[in-house]
Short mmCIF file of C-alpha atoms in Angstrom, two decimals:
data_model
loop_
_atom_site.label_atom_id
_atom_site.label_comp_id
_atom_site.label_asym_id
_atom_site.label_seq_id
_atom_site.Cartn_x
_atom_site.Cartn_y
_atom_site.Cartn_z
CA MET A 1 -16.19 29.54 13.65
CA ASN A 2 -13.04 28.26 12.90
CA ASP A 3 -10.01 30.51 11.59
CA LEU A 4 -9.70 28.83 8.32
CA ALA A 5 -14.05 29.46 7.31
CA ASP A 6 -13.33 32.94 9.01
CA SER A 7 -10.44 33.73 6.18
CA ALA A 8 -12.69 31.49 3.39
CA ARG A 9 -15.79 33.25 3.95
CA ARG A 10 -13.82 37.21 4.24
CA ARG A 11 -12.08 36.21 0.47
CA HIS A 12 -15.70 35.19 -0.97
CA GLU A 13 -17.32 38.38 0.96
CA GLN A 14 -14.42 40.54 -1.51
CA ASP A 15 -16.20 38.89 -4.61
CA THR A 16 -18.24 41.44 -6.14
CA ARG A 17 -19.83 39.11 -8.63
CA SER A 18 -23.90 39.41 -9.16
CA PRO A 19 -25.55 35.97 -7.97
CA GLN A 20 -26.25 36.12 -11.39
CA GLU A 21 -22.64 36.21 -12.98
CA LEU A 22 -21.28 33.52 -10.56
CA VAL A 23 -23.83 31.29 -11.80
CA LYS A 24 -22.56 32.32 -15.36
CA ALA A 25 -19.04 31.53 -14.24
CA TYR A 26 -20.12 27.70 -12.88
CA LEU A 27 -22.36 27.13 -15.97
CA CYS A 28 -18.69 28.39 -18.40
CA ASP A 29 -16.67 25.49 -17.08
CA PRO A 30 -18.63 23.28 -14.65
CA ASP A 31 -15.42 21.23 -13.24
CA SER A 32 -13.05 23.57 -12.85
CA HIS A 33 -11.69 25.41 -9.64
CA GLU A 34 -13.27 28.36 -10.87
CA ALA A 35 -16.90 26.90 -11.12
CA TRP A 36 -16.72 25.57 -7.33
CA TYR A 37 -15.52 28.92 -6.13
CA ALA A 38 -18.70 30.97 -7.40
CA VAL A 39 -20.31 28.43 -6.03
CA ALA A 40 -19.29 28.63 -2.59
CA THR A 41 -19.57 32.62 -2.61
CA LEU A 42 -23.20 31.46 -3.10
CA HIS A 43 -23.00 29.54 0.33
CA PHE A 44 -22.01 32.11 1.78
CA ARG A 45 -23.59 34.77 1.15
CA GLY A 46 -26.55 31.94 1.79
CA GLY A 47 -28.96 35.21 1.90
CA GLN A 48 -32.73 35.49 0.34
CA THR A 49 -31.50 36.15 -2.89
CA GLU A 50 -29.07 33.05 -3.51
CA PHE A 51 -31.92 31.05 -2.20
CA ASP A 52 -34.46 32.03 -4.63
CA LEU A 53 -32.32 32.08 -7.32
CA ALA A 54 -30.93 28.14 -6.58
CA ALA A 55 -34.76 27.85 -6.35
CA GLU A 56 -35.26 29.05 -9.69
CA LEU A 57 -32.81 27.29 -11.02
CA THR A 58 -34.06 23.91 -9.75
CA GLN A 59 -36.99 24.21 -11.90
CA GLY A 60 -35.43 24.42 -15.49
CA PRO A 61 -35.85 22.71 -18.19
CA HIS A 62 -31.87 22.43 -17.99
CA ALA A 63 -30.47 19.36 -16.01
CA GLU A 64 -26.97 21.22 -15.08
CA ARG A 65 -28.97 24.48 -14.21
CA ARG A 66 -31.22 21.99 -12.13
CA ALA A 67 -27.99 20.22 -10.08
CA LEU A 68 -26.20 23.63 -10.07
CA GLY A 69 -29.42 24.63 -7.63
CA ALA A 70 -29.03 21.29 -5.97
CA HIS A 71 -25.44 22.28 -4.84
CA ILE A 72 -26.34 25.55 -3.68
CA LEU A 73 -29.12 24.80 -1.69
CA GLY A 74 -27.20 22.30 0.17
CA GLN A 75 -24.31 24.33 1.78
CA LEU A 76 -26.54 27.99 2.14
CA GLY A 77 -24.81 29.64 4.50
CA VAL A 78 -22.38 27.04 5.19
CA THR A 79 -21.42 27.07 9.04
CA GLU A 80 -24.11 29.41 9.99
CA PRO A 81 -26.54 27.13 7.39
CA THR A 82 -29.67 29.41 6.26
CA PHE A 83 -33.08 28.15 4.35
CA VAL A 84 -32.28 24.49 5.97
CA ASP A 85 -36.23 23.72 6.24
CA GLU A 86 -36.72 25.65 2.28
CA SER A 87 -34.15 23.82 0.91
CA VAL A 88 -34.67 20.79 2.26
CA ASP A 89 -38.44 20.71 1.02
CA ILE A 90 -36.65 21.59 -2.68
CA LEU A 91 -34.20 19.08 -2.74
CA LEU A 92 -37.07 15.81 -1.89
CA GLY A 93 -38.92 16.97 -4.73
CA LEU A 94 -36.07 16.82 -6.85
CA LEU A 95 -34.60 12.92 -5.71
CA ASP A 96 -37.30 12.13 -8.45
CA ASP A 97 -35.89 14.09 -11.56
CA GLU A 98 -34.87 12.74 -14.82
CA SER A 99 -31.51 13.19 -14.55
CA ASP A 100 -29.34 11.23 -12.50
CA ASP A 101 -26.66 13.72 -12.28
CA VAL A 102 -29.60 15.54 -10.65
CA VAL A 103 -30.81 13.08 -8.07
CA TYR A 104 -26.82 12.58 -7.54
CA ALA A 105 -26.49 16.39 -6.73
CA THR A 106 -29.27 16.13 -4.86
CA CYS A 107 -28.72 13.20 -2.64
CA VAL A 108 -25.27 14.87 -1.97
CA ALA A 109 -27.14 18.45 -1.02
CA LEU A 110 -29.35 15.97 1.39
CA GLY A 111 -26.14 15.13 3.38
CA PHE A 112 -24.42 18.60 4.07
CA ARG A 113 -28.34 19.77 5.30
CA ASN A 114 -28.58 16.60 7.42
CA GLU A 115 -31.80 16.84 7.61
CA PRO A 116 -33.79 13.40 9.18
CA ARG A 117 -36.74 13.43 7.23
CA SER A 118 -34.05 12.70 3.91
CA ILE A 119 -33.21 9.38 5.53
CA GLN A 120 -36.05 7.58 4.56
CA PRO A 121 -36.68 9.31 1.06
CA LEU A 122 -32.43 8.47 0.23
CA LEU A 123 -32.96 4.27 1.56
CA GLY A 124 -35.24 4.37 -1.59
CA LEU A 125 -32.52 4.82 -4.19
CA ILE A 126 -29.70 2.64 -2.28
CA HIS A 127 -30.34 0.15 -5.39
CA HIS A 128 -30.22 2.92 -8.42
CA ALA A 129 -28.75 1.52 -11.07
CA ASN A 130 -26.40 4.59 -11.20
CA ALA A 131 -23.55 4.60 -9.05
CA LEU A 132 -22.74 7.84 -9.09
CA VAL A 133 -26.23 8.49 -7.36
CA ARG A 134 -26.23 5.43 -4.94
CA TRP A 135 -22.32 7.44 -3.92
CA GLY A 136 -24.64 10.23 -3.53
CA VAL A 137 -26.66 8.19 -1.17
CA VAL A 138 -24.07 6.84 0.86
CA SER A 139 -23.63 10.92 0.85
CA GLY A 140 -26.62 11.65 2.28
CA LEU A 141 -26.88 9.18 4.57
CA SER A 142 -23.77 9.72 6.52
CA GLY A 143 -23.31 11.20 9.56
CA TYR A 144 -26.59 10.05 11.31
CA GLU A 145 -26.80 8.61 14.24
CA ASP A 146 -29.87 6.91 13.50
CA GLU A 147 -30.90 2.63 13.06
CA ASN A 148 -32.39 3.33 9.58
CA ALA A 149 -29.25 5.97 7.95
CA ILE A 150 -26.84 2.96 9.17
CA ASP A 151 -28.81 0.07 8.15
CA GLY A 152 -28.61 1.89 4.99
CA LEU A 153 -24.69 2.46 4.91
CA ILE A 154 -24.52 -0.98 5.64
CA ARG A 155 -26.48 -2.25 2.91
CA LEU A 156 -24.62 0.02 0.67
CA SER A 157 -20.79 -0.72 2.45
CA GLY A 158 -21.74 -4.27 -0.07
CA ASP A 159 -22.25 -2.38 -3.16
CA GLU A 160 -20.57 -3.75 -6.25
CA ASN A 161 -18.88 -0.21 -6.99
CA ALA A 162 -15.30 0.12 -4.85
CA SER A 163 -16.10 3.71 -4.42
CA VAL A 164 -19.67 2.89 -2.88
CA ARG A 165 -18.28 0.83 -0.85
CA ASP A 166 -15.00 2.34 0.27
CA TRP A 167 -17.32 5.63 1.33
CA ALA A 168 -19.81 3.64 2.48
CA THR A 169 -17.81 1.50 5.26
CA PHE A 170 -15.94 5.29 6.02
CA GLY A 171 -19.43 6.82 6.74
CA LEU A 172 -20.14 3.62 9.09
CA GLY A 173 -16.16 3.15 10.61
CA SER A 174 -15.70 6.83 11.13
CA GLN A 175 -18.57 9.20 10.41
CA THR A 176 -21.07 7.57 13.41
CA CYS A 177 -20.69 6.45 16.91
CA TRP A 178 -22.97 4.05 16.59
CA ASP A 179 -21.73 0.39 17.82
CA THR A 180 -23.75 -2.69 17.23
CA PRO A 181 -23.31 -5.95 16.48
CA GLN A 182 -24.88 -6.02 13.13
CA LEU A 183 -22.40 -3.20 12.26
CA ARG A 184 -19.24 -4.52 13.74
CA GLU A 185 -19.76 -7.39 11.10
CA ALA A 186 -20.41 -5.11 8.04
CA LEU A 187 -17.15 -3.98 8.93
CA VAL A 188 -15.85 -7.41 9.13
CA SER A 189 -16.92 -8.31 6.09
CA ARG A 190 -15.02 -5.90 4.23
CA ILE A 191 -12.08 -6.82 5.62
CA ASP A 192 -11.21 -9.28 2.33
CA ASP A 193 -12.12 -7.10 -0.12
CA GLU A 194 -10.32 -6.62 -2.93
CA ASP A 195 -10.00 -2.56 -2.75
CA GLU A 196 -7.60 -1.84 -0.41
CA MET A 197 -9.04 1.56 0.71
CA VAL A 198 -12.21 -0.22 1.48
CA ARG A 199 -10.11 -2.98 3.61
CA GLY A 200 -8.76 0.26 5.32
CA GLU A 201 -11.60 1.90 6.32
CA ALA A 202 -13.03 -1.15 7.59
CA LEU A 203 -9.82 -1.42 9.65
CA VAL A 204 -10.41 2.51 11.12
CA GLY A 205 -13.75 1.24 12.45
CA LEU A 206 -12.83 -1.71 13.94
CA ALA A 207 -9.68 -0.27 15.38
CA ALA A 208 -12.07 2.73 16.85
CA ARG A 209 -14.32 0.36 18.22
CA ARG A 210 -11.49 -1.93 20.17
CA ASP A 211 -13.23 -4.90 18.48
CA PRO A 212 -10.82 -7.86 19.44
CA ARG A 213 -10.59 -9.42 16.34
CA THR A 214 -8.66 -6.51 14.62
CA VAL A 215 -5.50 -7.10 16.37
CA GLY A 216 -5.32 -10.06 13.89
CA PHE A 217 -6.93 -8.60 10.85
CA LEU A 218 -4.46 -5.93 10.28
CA GLN A 219 -1.63 -8.47 11.41
CA ARG A 220 -2.39 -10.03 7.93
CA GLU A 221 -3.05 -6.86 6.44
CA LEU A 222 0.53 -5.37 7.73
CA ALA A 223 1.98 -8.48 6.30
CA GLY A 224 0.77 -8.12 2.91
CA ASN A 225 2.19 -6.81 -0.63
CA VAL A 226 0.38 -3.58 -0.52
CA ILE A 227 0.58 -1.41 3.19
CA THR A 228 -1.87 1.38 2.94
CA GLY A 229 -1.31 4.96 4.81
CA ILE A 230 -4.95 4.31 6.20
CA ALA A 231 -4.10 0.36 7.58
CA LEU A 232 -1.30 2.32 9.75
CA GLU A 233 -4.01 4.96 10.57
CA ALA A 234 -5.73 2.12 12.26
CA ALA A 235 -2.64 0.87 13.91
CA ALA A 236 -2.04 3.64 15.45
CA SER A 237 -5.51 3.66 17.14
CA LEU A 238 -5.17 -0.02 17.82
CA ALA A 239 -2.19 0.86 19.69
CA ASP A 240 -1.62 -2.38 20.18
CA PRO A 241 2.31 -3.96 21.21
CA ALA A 242 1.39 -6.97 19.12
CA LEU A 243 1.89 -5.37 16.15
CA TYR A 244 4.71 -3.46 16.53
CA PRO A 245 7.15 -6.33 15.60
CA LEU A 246 5.71 -6.20 11.97
CA LEU A 247 5.79 -2.63 12.13
CA GLN A 248 9.45 -2.77 12.81
CA GLU A 249 9.54 -4.97 9.65
CA LEU A 250 8.27 -2.48 7.39
CA GLU A 251 10.48 0.56 8.71
CA GLU A 252 13.36 -1.47 8.01
CA ALA A 253 12.63 -2.66 4.90
CA ASP A 254 12.19 0.93 3.20
CA ASN A 255 12.68 4.11 5.23
CA ASP A 256 11.65 6.28 1.49
CA SER A 257 8.32 4.95 1.90
CA PRO A 258 5.51 7.70 1.14
CA ILE A 259 3.70 6.51 4.18
CA ARG A 260 6.60 6.30 6.00
CA ASN A 261 5.18 8.85 8.73
CA GLU A 262 1.92 7.04 9.63
CA LEU A 263 4.21 4.24 9.70
CA ARG A 264 6.33 6.17 12.36
CA ASN A 265 3.20 7.07 14.41
CA ALA A 266 1.68 3.73 14.52
CA LEU A 267 5.49 2.76 16.03
CA VAL A 268 5.35 4.92 18.44
CA ALA A 269 1.28 4.20 19.19
CA CYS A 270 2.28 0.45 19.31
CA ARG A 271 5.97 0.41 20.92
CA PRO A 272 5.59 -2.01 23.93
CA LEU A 273 6.32 -0.20 27.43
CA ASP A 274 9.22 -1.91 27.94
CA ILE A 275 11.33 -1.34 25.14
CA ASP A 276 13.77 1.79 25.58
#
């Protein structure tokens, strides 16, 4: 366990509230930091009591409580997952819930559980009418080295919703080692996306795969009106000296840019060897 996770576990272990009190804290203000702190405490405890409580919540008449149950089941045990099979069994049954909020929470929870048998059921929701659910599907399918999951992300990378496209492109570009012509072409298809973050994620993915087209794509992106940190991250990853002149121009144009650190990293990475 890393130091950050160990510190978080100790902090949550000091919380003496009962599971029922933690649920109440969440329901009082679901969007607050305190609410998610309470859920995280249940995750870190991750025992039979927490599992039973979450399972009970998923079977209740109130959508908000069912969604909470799904959120709890998704990360019981955190770094040392508990009740994985039992949780996935329940979560799969929630994918056809009448509430989109519950379905969304379930998709995200399945993503945390990273259980391959959830891939096919998640694929059935790719064309769901609610963009939030489709975003949840992206979360559920990300992180797999599986052809079907990758195909699902490829399709979602062309979604009408920019946030869905963004996260699907991130999933393809940065959350898998998968490298096929189909995946690369999906990333290339996002190079002209109207959303700069989607374009940036595509560039990062292509740079990581050393695709020879990436230099030209980055030259065009870096010559544009809006330069993002993620595009500079892609430039640093590619580390191609052909990008150095453009990066120099950017540095000379604005030394106070909020992305100056990313720019400096890219300059260092792309600096030609024959420059002192």
